[in-house]
Tab-separated table of C-alpha atoms and ligand atoms in Angstrom:
chain	number	residue	atom	x	y	z
A	1	UNK	CA	-0.005	-0.009	-0.015
A	2	UNK	CA	1.376	3.433	-0.909
A	3	UNK	CA	2.076	5.480	2.224
A	4	UNK	CA	1.650	9.208	2.582
A	5	UNK	CA	4.895	11.048	3.195
A	6	UNK	CA	5.385	11.566	6.919
A	7	UNK	CA	4.102	14.889	8.371
A	8	UNK	CA	6.875	14.995	10.973
A	9	UNK	CA	10.581	14.239	11.261
A	10	UNK	CA	12.195	12.010	13.828
A	11	UNK	CA	10.296	8.746	13.104
A	12	UNK	CA	13.205	6.652	14.231
A	13	UNK	CA	11.292	3.574	15.269
A	14	UNK	CA	9.298	3.435	12.011
A	15	UNK	CA	12.416	3.912	9.966
A	16	UNK	CA	14.273	1.216	11.886
A	17	UNK	CA	11.479	-1.272	11.207
A	18	UNK	CA	11.490	-0.331	7.529
A	19	UNK	CA	15.281	-0.693	7.269
A	20	UNK	CA	15.481	-3.738	9.503
A	21	UNK	CA	17.959	-2.167	11.934
A	22	UNK	CA	17.931	-0.772	15.425
A	23	UNK	CA	16.889	2.882	15.973
A	24	UNK	CA	20.342	3.551	17.510
A	25	UNK	CA	21.972	2.674	14.199
A	26	UNK	CA	20.292	5.551	12.444
A	27	UNK	CA	21.689	9.009	12.058
A	28	UNK	CA	18.731	11.424	12.240
A	29	UNK	CA	18.824	14.667	10.313
A	30	UNK	CA	15.025	14.675	9.992
A	31	UNK	CA	14.204	16.083	13.438
A	32	UNK	CA	16.056	19.233	14.431
A	33	UNK	CA	17.188	18.784	18.011
A	34	UNK	CA	20.354	20.068	19.697
A	35	UNK	CA	22.871	17.287	18.879
A	36	UNK	CA	24.740	17.176	22.200
A	37	UNK	CA	21.757	16.931	24.540
A	38	UNK	CA	20.194	16.367	26.873
A	39	UNK	CA	21.858	18.656	29.430
A	40	UNK	CA	23.771	16.925	32.277
A	41	UNK	CA	21.366	18.463	34.806
A	42	UNK	CA	18.763	15.964	33.666
A	43	UNK	CA	20.759	13.124	35.244
A	44	UNK	CA	20.248	14.623	38.751
A	45	UNK	CA	16.526	14.978	38.048
A	46	UNK	CA	16.242	11.334	37.009
A	47	UNK	CA	18.218	10.157	40.029
A	48	UNK	CA	16.024	12.089	42.423
A	49	UNK	CA	12.874	10.923	40.649
A	50	UNK	CA	13.933	7.308	41.154
A	51	UNK	CA	15.183	7.514	44.683
A	52	UNK	CA	13.218	10.301	46.326
A	53	UNK	CA	10.618	8.355	48.299
A	54	UNK	CA	6.853	9.050	48.327
A	55	UNK	CA	7.186	12.668	47.185
A	56	UNK	CA	9.439	11.784	44.234
A	57	UNK	CA	8.420	12.941	40.746
A	58	UNK	CA	7.748	9.384	39.619
A	59	UNK	CA	5.650	8.339	42.581
A	60	UNK	CA	3.551	11.354	43.582
A	61	UNK	CA	0.879	13.120	41.541
A	62	UNK	CA	2.298	16.296	40.013
A	63	UNK	CA	1.258	19.593	41.627
A	64	UNK	CA	-1.910	20.349	39.698
A	65	UNK	CA	-1.092	24.017	39.509
A	66	UNK	CA	2.536	23.365	38.416
A	67	UNK	CA	3.390	26.279	40.718
A	68	UNK	CA	7.139	25.634	41.014
A	69	UNK	CA	7.546	25.058	37.266
A	70	UNK	CA	5.527	28.146	36.381
A	71	UNK	CA	7.591	30.200	38.846
A	72	UNK	CA	10.856	28.902	37.314
A	73	UNK	CA	9.730	29.713	33.762
A	74	UNK	CA	8.399	33.115	34.841
A	75	UNK	CA	11.651	33.966	36.631
A	76	UNK	CA	13.642	32.987	33.556
A	77	UNK	CA	11.645	35.377	31.371
A	78	UNK	CA	11.056	38.117	33.951
A	79	UNK	CA	7.227	37.803	33.796
A	80	UNK	CA	4.514	36.865	36.247
A	81	UNK	CA	3.860	33.113	36.898
A	82	UNK	CA	0.148	33.649	36.246
A	83	UNK	CA	0.980	34.326	32.603
A	84	UNK	CA	2.671	30.886	32.138
A	85	UNK	CA	0.976	27.581	31.391
A	86	UNK	CA	3.127	24.457	30.952
A	87	UNK	CA	1.907	21.856	28.477
A	88	UNK	CA	2.544	18.345	27.245
A	89	UNK	CA	4.834	19.662	24.543
A	90	UNK	CA	4.093	22.757	22.456
A	91	UNK	CA	1.749	20.493	20.485
A	92	UNK	CA	-0.785	20.240	23.304
A	93	UNK	CA	-0.860	24.018	23.672
A	94	UNK	CA	-1.594	24.535	19.980
A	95	UNK	CA	-4.758	22.573	20.554
A	96	UNK	CA	-5.932	25.053	23.169
A	97	UNK	CA	-4.800	28.053	21.200
A	98	UNK	CA	-6.812	26.604	18.313
A	99	UNK	CA	-9.906	26.308	20.469
A	100	UNK	CA	-9.773	30.132	20.933
A	101	UNK	CA	-8.776	30.736	17.333
A	102	UNK	CA	-11.422	28.577	15.777
A	103	UNK	CA	-14.276	30.895	16.743
A	104	UNK	CA	-12.557	34.124	15.590
A	105	UNK	CA	-12.900	33.728	11.805
A	106	UNK	CA	-10.776	32.136	9.121
A	107	UNK	CA	-7.278	31.497	10.384
A	108	UNK	CA	-4.172	32.269	8.276
A	109	UNK	CA	-1.122	29.971	8.210
A	110	UNK	CA	1.980	30.389	6.088
A	111	UNK	CA	2.754	27.771	3.431
A	112	UNK	CA	4.920	25.839	3.323
A	113	UNK	CA	4.712	25.642	7.115
A	114	UNK	CA	4.441	23.433	10.185
A	115	UNK	CA	1.232	21.414	9.786
A	116	UNK	CA	0.342	20.917	13.425
A	117	UNK	CA	-1.641	24.185	13.569
A	118	UNK	CA	-4.111	22.773	11.051
A	119	UNK	CA	-4.363	19.573	13.082
A	120	UNK	CA	-5.166	21.690	16.153
A	121	UNK	CA	-7.734	23.836	14.272
A	122	UNK	CA	-9.409	20.745	12.800
A	123	UNK	CA	-10.062	19.541	16.376
A	124	UNK	CA	-12.477	22.463	16.827
A	125	UNK	CA	-13.840	22.538	13.243
A	126	UNK	CA	-11.836	25.694	12.687
A	127	UNK	CA	-11.236	27.078	9.198
A	128	UNK	CA	-7.975	28.213	7.704
A	129	UNK	CA	-6.397	29.534	4.563
A	130	UNK	CA	-2.742	29.475	3.467
A	131	UNK	CA	-0.629	32.464	2.685
A	132	UNK	CA	2.083	31.438	0.249
A	133	UNK	CA	5.785	32.200	0.898
A	134	UNK	CA	8.095	33.103	-1.938
A	135	UNK	CA	10.409	30.210	-2.718
A	136	UNK	CA	13.317	29.777	-2.939
A	137	UNK	CA	13.686	32.357	-0.182
A	138	UNK	CA	16.659	34.737	-0.253
A	139	UNK	CA	17.053	35.967	3.318
A	140	UNK	CA	17.564	34.398	6.701
A	141	UNK	CA	16.383	37.587	8.466
A	142	UNK	CA	15.417	39.129	10.746
A	143	UNK	CA	13.050	40.206	8.009
A	144	UNK	CA	9.519	41.527	7.723
A	145	UNK	CA	6.916	38.790	7.206
A	146	UNK	CA	5.225	40.806	4.485
A	147	UNK	CA	8.392	40.965	2.399
A	148	UNK	CA	8.710	37.200	2.192
A	149	UNK	CA	5.251	36.488	0.824
A	150	UNK	CA	4.178	35.705	-2.703
A	151	UNK	CA	1.130	38.003	-2.385
A	152	UNK	CA	-0.317	40.703	-0.067
A	153	UNK	CA	-1.085	39.531	3.473
A	154	UNK	CA	-3.610	42.153	4.568
A	155	UNK	CA	-6.471	42.353	5.236
A	156	UNK	CA	-6.541	39.200	7.340
A	157	UNK	CA	-9.877	37.458	7.851
A	158	UNK	CA	-9.101	36.157	11.363
A	159	UNK	CA	-6.306	34.855	13.601
A	160	UNK	CA	-2.765	34.427	12.280
A	161	UNK	CA	-0.326	31.630	13.187
A	162	UNK	CA	3.360	32.440	12.921
A	163	UNK	CA	6.347	30.182	13.444
A	164	UNK	CA	9.430	32.191	14.412
A	165	UNK	CA	11.929	31.124	13.071
A	166	UNK	CA	9.806	29.677	10.284
A	167	UNK	CA	9.740	25.929	9.679
A	168	UNK	CA	10.868	24.590	7.157
A	169	UNK	CA	12.661	27.628	5.663
A	170	UNK	CA	14.503	28.821	8.791
A	171	UNK	CA	13.571	32.490	8.150
A	172	UNK	CA	13.592	34.661	11.287
A	173	UNK	CA	10.735	37.201	11.360
A	174	UNK	CA	11.399	40.637	12.767
A	175	UNK	CA	9.718	41.595	15.983
A	176	UNK	CA	8.678	44.908	14.484
A	177	UNK	CA	6.823	43.249	11.579
A	178	UNK	CA	5.036	40.918	14.007
A	179	UNK	CA	3.987	43.853	16.155
A	180	UNK	CA	2.388	45.510	13.137
A	181	UNK	CA	0.465	42.297	12.369
A	182	UNK	CA	-0.629	42.061	15.942
A	183	UNK	CA	-2.584	45.310	15.408
A	184	UNK	CA	-4.528	43.750	12.536
A	185	UNK	CA	-5.785	40.451	13.988
A	186	UNK	CA	-8.181	39.169	16.653
A	187	UNK	CA	-5.477	36.690	17.766
A	188	UNK	CA	-1.800	36.167	16.942
A	189	UNK	CA	-0.309	32.803	17.911
A	190	UNK	CA	3.472	32.851	17.728
A	191	UNK	CA	5.261	29.499	17.915
A	192	UNK	CA	8.761	30.211	19.192
A	193	UNK	CA	9.756	26.506	19.587
A	194	UNK	CA	13.146	27.093	17.900
A	195	UNK	CA	13.772	30.701	18.870
A	196	UNK	CA	15.866	30.075	22.075
A	197	UNK	CA	18.422	28.153	20.028
A	198	UNK	CA	19.272	31.184	17.883
A	199	UNK	CA	22.196	33.323	19.136
A	200	UNK	CA	20.224	36.592	18.922
A	201	UNK	CA	16.776	35.043	18.719
A	202	UNK	CA	15.376	36.598	21.871
A	203	UNK	CA	15.626	40.052	20.303
A	204	UNK	CA	12.772	39.101	17.938
A	205	UNK	CA	10.590	37.441	20.562
A	206	UNK	CA	7.113	38.666	21.364
A	207	UNK	CA	7.144	36.704	24.663
A	208	UNK	CA	7.762	39.739	26.912
A	209	UNK	CA	4.536	41.286	25.608
A	210	UNK	CA	2.319	38.179	25.801
A	211	UNK	CA	1.575	38.359	29.543
A	212	UNK	CA	-0.396	41.597	29.079
A	213	UNK	CA	-1.624	41.521	25.492
A	214	UNK	CA	-5.162	40.122	25.182
A	215	UNK	CA	-4.716	39.154	21.503
A	216	UNK	CA	-1.326	37.417	21.732
A	217	UNK	CA	-0.246	33.893	22.616
A	218	UNK	CA	3.392	32.814	22.544
A	219	UNK	CA	4.279	29.113	22.685
A	220	UNK	CA	7.697	27.726	23.546
A	221	UNK	CA	9.101	24.209	23.769
A	222	UNK	CA	12.065	22.584	25.499
A	223	UNK	CA	12.054	19.730	22.952
A	224	UNK	CA	14.581	21.204	20.583
A	225	UNK	CA	16.640	23.298	22.968
A	226	UNK	CA	17.335	20.482	25.391
A	227	UNK	CA	16.895	17.501	23.024
A	228	UNK	CA	14.105	16.062	25.183
A	229	UNK	CA	11.443	15.199	22.578
A	230	UNK	CA	10.517	12.147	24.576
A	231	UNK	CA	9.832	14.101	27.805
A	232	UNK	CA	7.164	16.365	26.220
A	233	UNK	CA	7.435	19.811	27.701
A	234	UNK	CA	6.336	23.172	26.345
A	235	UNK	CA	4.708	26.273	27.759
A	236	UNK	CA	2.386	29.046	26.685
A	237	UNK	CA	2.649	32.689	27.701
A	238	UNK	CA	-0.555	34.680	27.416
A	239	UNK	CA	-2.898	36.633	29.697
A	240	UNK	CA	-3.782	34.856	32.982
A	241	UNK	CA	-7.468	34.943	32.023
A	242	UNK	CA	-6.878	33.043	28.775
A	243	UNK	CA	-4.599	30.496	30.449
A	244	UNK	CA	-6.952	29.971	33.356
A	245	UNK	CA	-9.680	29.072	30.822
A	246	UNK	CA	-7.389	26.581	29.024
A	247	UNK	CA	-6.439	24.945	32.368
A	248	UNK	CA	-10.166	24.351	33.073
A	249	UNK	CA	-10.706	22.649	29.740
A	250	UNK	CA	-7.851	20.171	29.714
A	251	UNK	CA	-7.143	16.859	31.416
A	252	UNK	CA	-5.835	16.916	34.922
A	253	UNK	CA	-1.987	16.525	35.093
A	254	UNK	CA	-1.243	16.996	31.365
A	255	UNK	CA	2.438	17.461	32.236
A	256	UNK	CA	3.878	14.425	34.006
A	257	UNK	CA	5.960	14.765	37.160
A	258	UNK	CA	9.198	13.943	35.474
A	259	UNK	CA	8.669	16.542	32.778
A	260	UNK	CA	7.815	19.159	35.409
A	261	UNK	CA	10.978	18.341	37.417
A	262	UNK	CA	13.065	18.428	34.236
A	263	UNK	CA	11.598	21.843	33.309
A	264	UNK	CA	12.434	23.352	36.693
A	265	UNK	CA	16.052	22.178	36.382
A	266	UNK	CA	16.556	23.032	32.711
A	267	UNK	CA	14.870	26.320	32.102
A	268	UNK	CA	17.480	28.308	34.008
A	269	UNK	CA	20.516	26.519	32.546
A	270	UNK	CA	22.337	29.530	31.159
A	271	UNK	CA	25.645	27.773	30.389
A	272	UNK	CA	23.594	25.317	28.300
A	273	UNK	CA	21.940	28.138	26.337
A	274	UNK	CA	25.351	29.739	25.688
A	275	UNK	CA	26.720	26.424	24.429
A	276	UNK	CA	23.767	26.007	22.088
A	277	UNK	CA	24.239	29.532	20.715
A	278	UNK	CA	27.964	28.989	20.158
A	279	UNK	CA	27.302	25.725	18.338
A	280	UNK	CA	24.600	27.089	16.032
A	281	UNK	CA	26.512	30.284	15.382
A	282	UNK	CA	29.395	28.185	14.063
A	283	UNK	CA	27.867	25.021	12.664
A	284	UNK	CA	24.833	26.512	10.874
A	285	UNK	CA	26.825	28.717	8.448
A	286	UNK	CA	29.487	25.981	8.065
A	287	UNK	CA	26.976	23.318	6.971
A	288	UNK	CA	25.111	25.808	4.773
A	289	UNK	CA	28.278	26.688	2.871
A	290	UNK	CA	29.434	23.077	2.624
A	291	UNK	CA	26.065	21.982	1.217
A	292	UNK	CA	26.031	24.946	-1.139
A	293	UNK	CA	29.207	23.626	-2.753
A	294	UNK	CA	27.533	20.335	-3.718
A	295	UNK	CA	26.659	20.304	-7.403
A	296	UNK	CA	22.960	20.558	-8.210
A	297	UNK	CA	21.848	21.536	-4.684
A	298	UNK	CA	20.465	24.920	-3.689
A	299	UNK	CA	20.534	25.754	-0.001
A	300	UNK	CA	18.206	28.415	1.427
A	301	UNK	CA	19.697	30.846	3.959
A	302	UNK	CA	18.507	29.893	7.468
A	303	UNK	CA	18.797	31.466	10.911
A	304	UNK	CA	17.671	28.131	12.489
A	305	UNK	CA	19.149	24.747	13.116
A	306	UNK	CA	17.815	23.275	9.925
A	307	UNK	CA	18.352	23.959	6.215
A	308	UNK	CA	15.917	23.646	3.328
A	309	UNK	CA	17.591	22.329	0.248
A	310	UNK	CA	16.227	21.980	-3.268
A	311	UNK	CA	17.188	20.797	-6.709
A	312	UNK	CA	15.921	21.002	-10.279
A	313	UNK	CA	15.333	17.256	-10.042
A	314	UNK	CA	13.605	14.978	-7.602
A	315	UNK	CA	15.627	14.549	-4.385
A	316	UNK	CA	13.711	11.362	-3.509
A	317	UNK	CA	16.352	9.026	-4.972
A	318	UNK	CA	18.986	10.860	-2.893
A	319	UNK	CA	16.821	10.638	0.239
A	320	UNK	CA	16.207	6.920	-0.303
A	321	UNK	CA	19.939	6.225	-0.937
A	322	UNK	CA	20.903	8.114	2.189
A	323	UNK	CA	18.392	6.068	4.130
A	324	UNK	CA	18.998	2.666	2.667
A	325	UNK	CA	22.740	2.736	2.071
A	326	UNK	CA	23.974	5.095	4.831
A	327	UNK	CA	21.148	4.843	7.420
A	328	UNK	CA	20.823	8.619	7.437
A	329	UNK	CA	17.312	10.064	7.768
A	330	UNK	CA	16.482	13.445	6.276
A	331	UNK	CA	13.099	15.267	6.274
A	332	UNK	CA	11.013	14.354	3.231
A	333	UNK	CA	9.296	17.658	2.476
A	334	UNK	CA	6.410	16.348	0.302
A	335	UNK	CA	3.977	16.762	3.204
A	336	UNK	CA	4.598	20.525	3.318
A	337	UNK	CA	2.005	22.448	1.296
A	338	UNK	CA	3.731	23.878	-1.784
A	339	UNK	CA	6.829	21.656	-1.599
A	340	UNK	CA	7.358	18.597	-3.710
A	341	UNK	CA	9.899	15.832	-4.255
A	342	UNK	CA	12.554	18.404	-5.143
A	343	UNK	CA	12.898	19.614	-1.528
A	344	UNK	CA	14.471	18.225	1.631
A	345	UNK	CA	15.077	19.609	5.096
A	346	UNK	CA	18.261	18.765	6.988
A	347	UNK	CA	19.037	19.382	10.653
A	348	UNK	CA	22.299	21.009	11.668
A	349	UNK	CA	24.097	18.536	13.893
A	350	UNK	CA	27.651	18.528	15.291
A	351	UNK	CA	30.715	18.674	13.090
A	352	UNK	CA	31.432	14.961	13.106
A	353	UNK	CA	27.895	14.034	12.097
A	354	UNK	CA	27.588	16.856	9.616
A	355	UNK	CA	30.745	15.581	7.941
A	356	UNK	CA	29.318	12.090	7.843
A	357	UNK	CA	26.272	13.466	6.056
A	358	UNK	CA	28.461	15.315	3.547
A	359	UNK	CA	30.566	12.214	2.834
A	360	UNK	CA	27.426	10.165	2.286
A	361	UNK	CA	25.950	12.872	0.045
A	362	UNK	CA	29.118	12.991	-1.980
A	363	UNK	CA	29.027	9.236	-2.544
A	364	UNK	CA	25.389	9.320	-3.630
A	365	UNK	CA	25.905	12.320	-5.903
A	366	UNK	CA	29.030	10.749	-7.456
A	367	UNK	CA	27.045	7.518	-8.152
A	368	UNK	CA	24.353	9.649	-9.768
A	369	UNK	CA	26.863	11.230	-12.165
A	370	UNK	CA	28.650	7.964	-12.993
B	401	PLP	C1	7.790	24.637	14.560
B	401	PLP	C2	7.512	23.632	15.605
B	401	PLP	N1	6.795	23.909	16.690
B	401	PLP	C3	6.499	22.991	17.645
B	401	PLP	C4	6.900	21.717	17.478
B	401	PLP	C5	6.526	20.678	18.503
B	401	PLP	O1	7.144	20.883	19.707
B	401	PLP	P1	6.869	19.923	20.954
B	401	PLP	O2	7.768	18.735	20.832
B	401	PLP	O3	7.175	20.743	22.148
B	401	PLP	O4	5.382	19.526	20.903
B	401	PLP	C6	7.628	21.331	16.375
B	401	PLP	C7	8.042	19.937	16.220
B	401	PLP	O5	8.586	19.534	15.217
B	401	PLP	C8	7.955	22.294	15.409
B	401	PLP	O6	8.617	21.983	14.331
């Protein structure tokens, strides 16, 4: 049976079954996580969770108000804890943002873009339209959203969903352009899942405004920053009234005790953040340039820890060769609206693994030419 292309990267277990190998044998460039995670602080959290007696994170019910976690996140951002709501990954919080957005008119999402917002809107029978980005894109940013579109954005018929930096292109949107858009919409949802990885990302963040602004929701995730996709931890910043309503709607204890303990330990890890910024500041441009030298491949400029590449021809044979011959997974982009078999997305990993990717690419491209 023909399968639809995956809507998400990082499907290690599925790929291992398909390739008849163990997930540990795969080199994953399809999900974009920090390559040297998780932070060492997580070890202490796990030790305490296993050995801490009846109040330990694994044994006791989590605090239903997540007070300590909310305080830790609030302190990190210099905002009030009542404006923070932790979630079971950013994905869970999109669902609640979508519940609000679904009743405010036709939503706008950028295409190609991260498809989970549509999943969330569909839960509440919400409607959406796509606003098409110009491709290939020429700038990594910070740039104005309006300048990167194929057509005029305004007037908008309802809420707007923005990913900053954008996925899959890696464009960083300027804070100023987002503030202008905020004036035009009944609700602006800004997904900043990747923003804390970028060396100067915080300068473009709308998070400091979200605690007070009734038409703004900012969503963050620790998945990428700390390489803890399996833990599931994100948070929303919005007005206390909005978040109080979401908390009434959802299941009790949506964030498990281990995730809450991890969040308290990791959110304030400044040396970790600096290490991530140093890595991306060096490795992102290095991989971009190295890929750009490969014949037949175009590499879009990216501020993020992933690169969108394209070719005049289908890149599916290349993707399959990387997977089958080299056990390297890259993001098949056919599930992104507006992209086809000529596009792939690659994570930026560490130098050793990036070089392994380049060697494998060279072998496949040389075979192609032979
Ligand atoms: C742009 C973007 N936002 C959010 C998420 C999901 O984050 P989480 O793992 O916290 O649910 C992803 C995952 O790929 C993503 O690409």
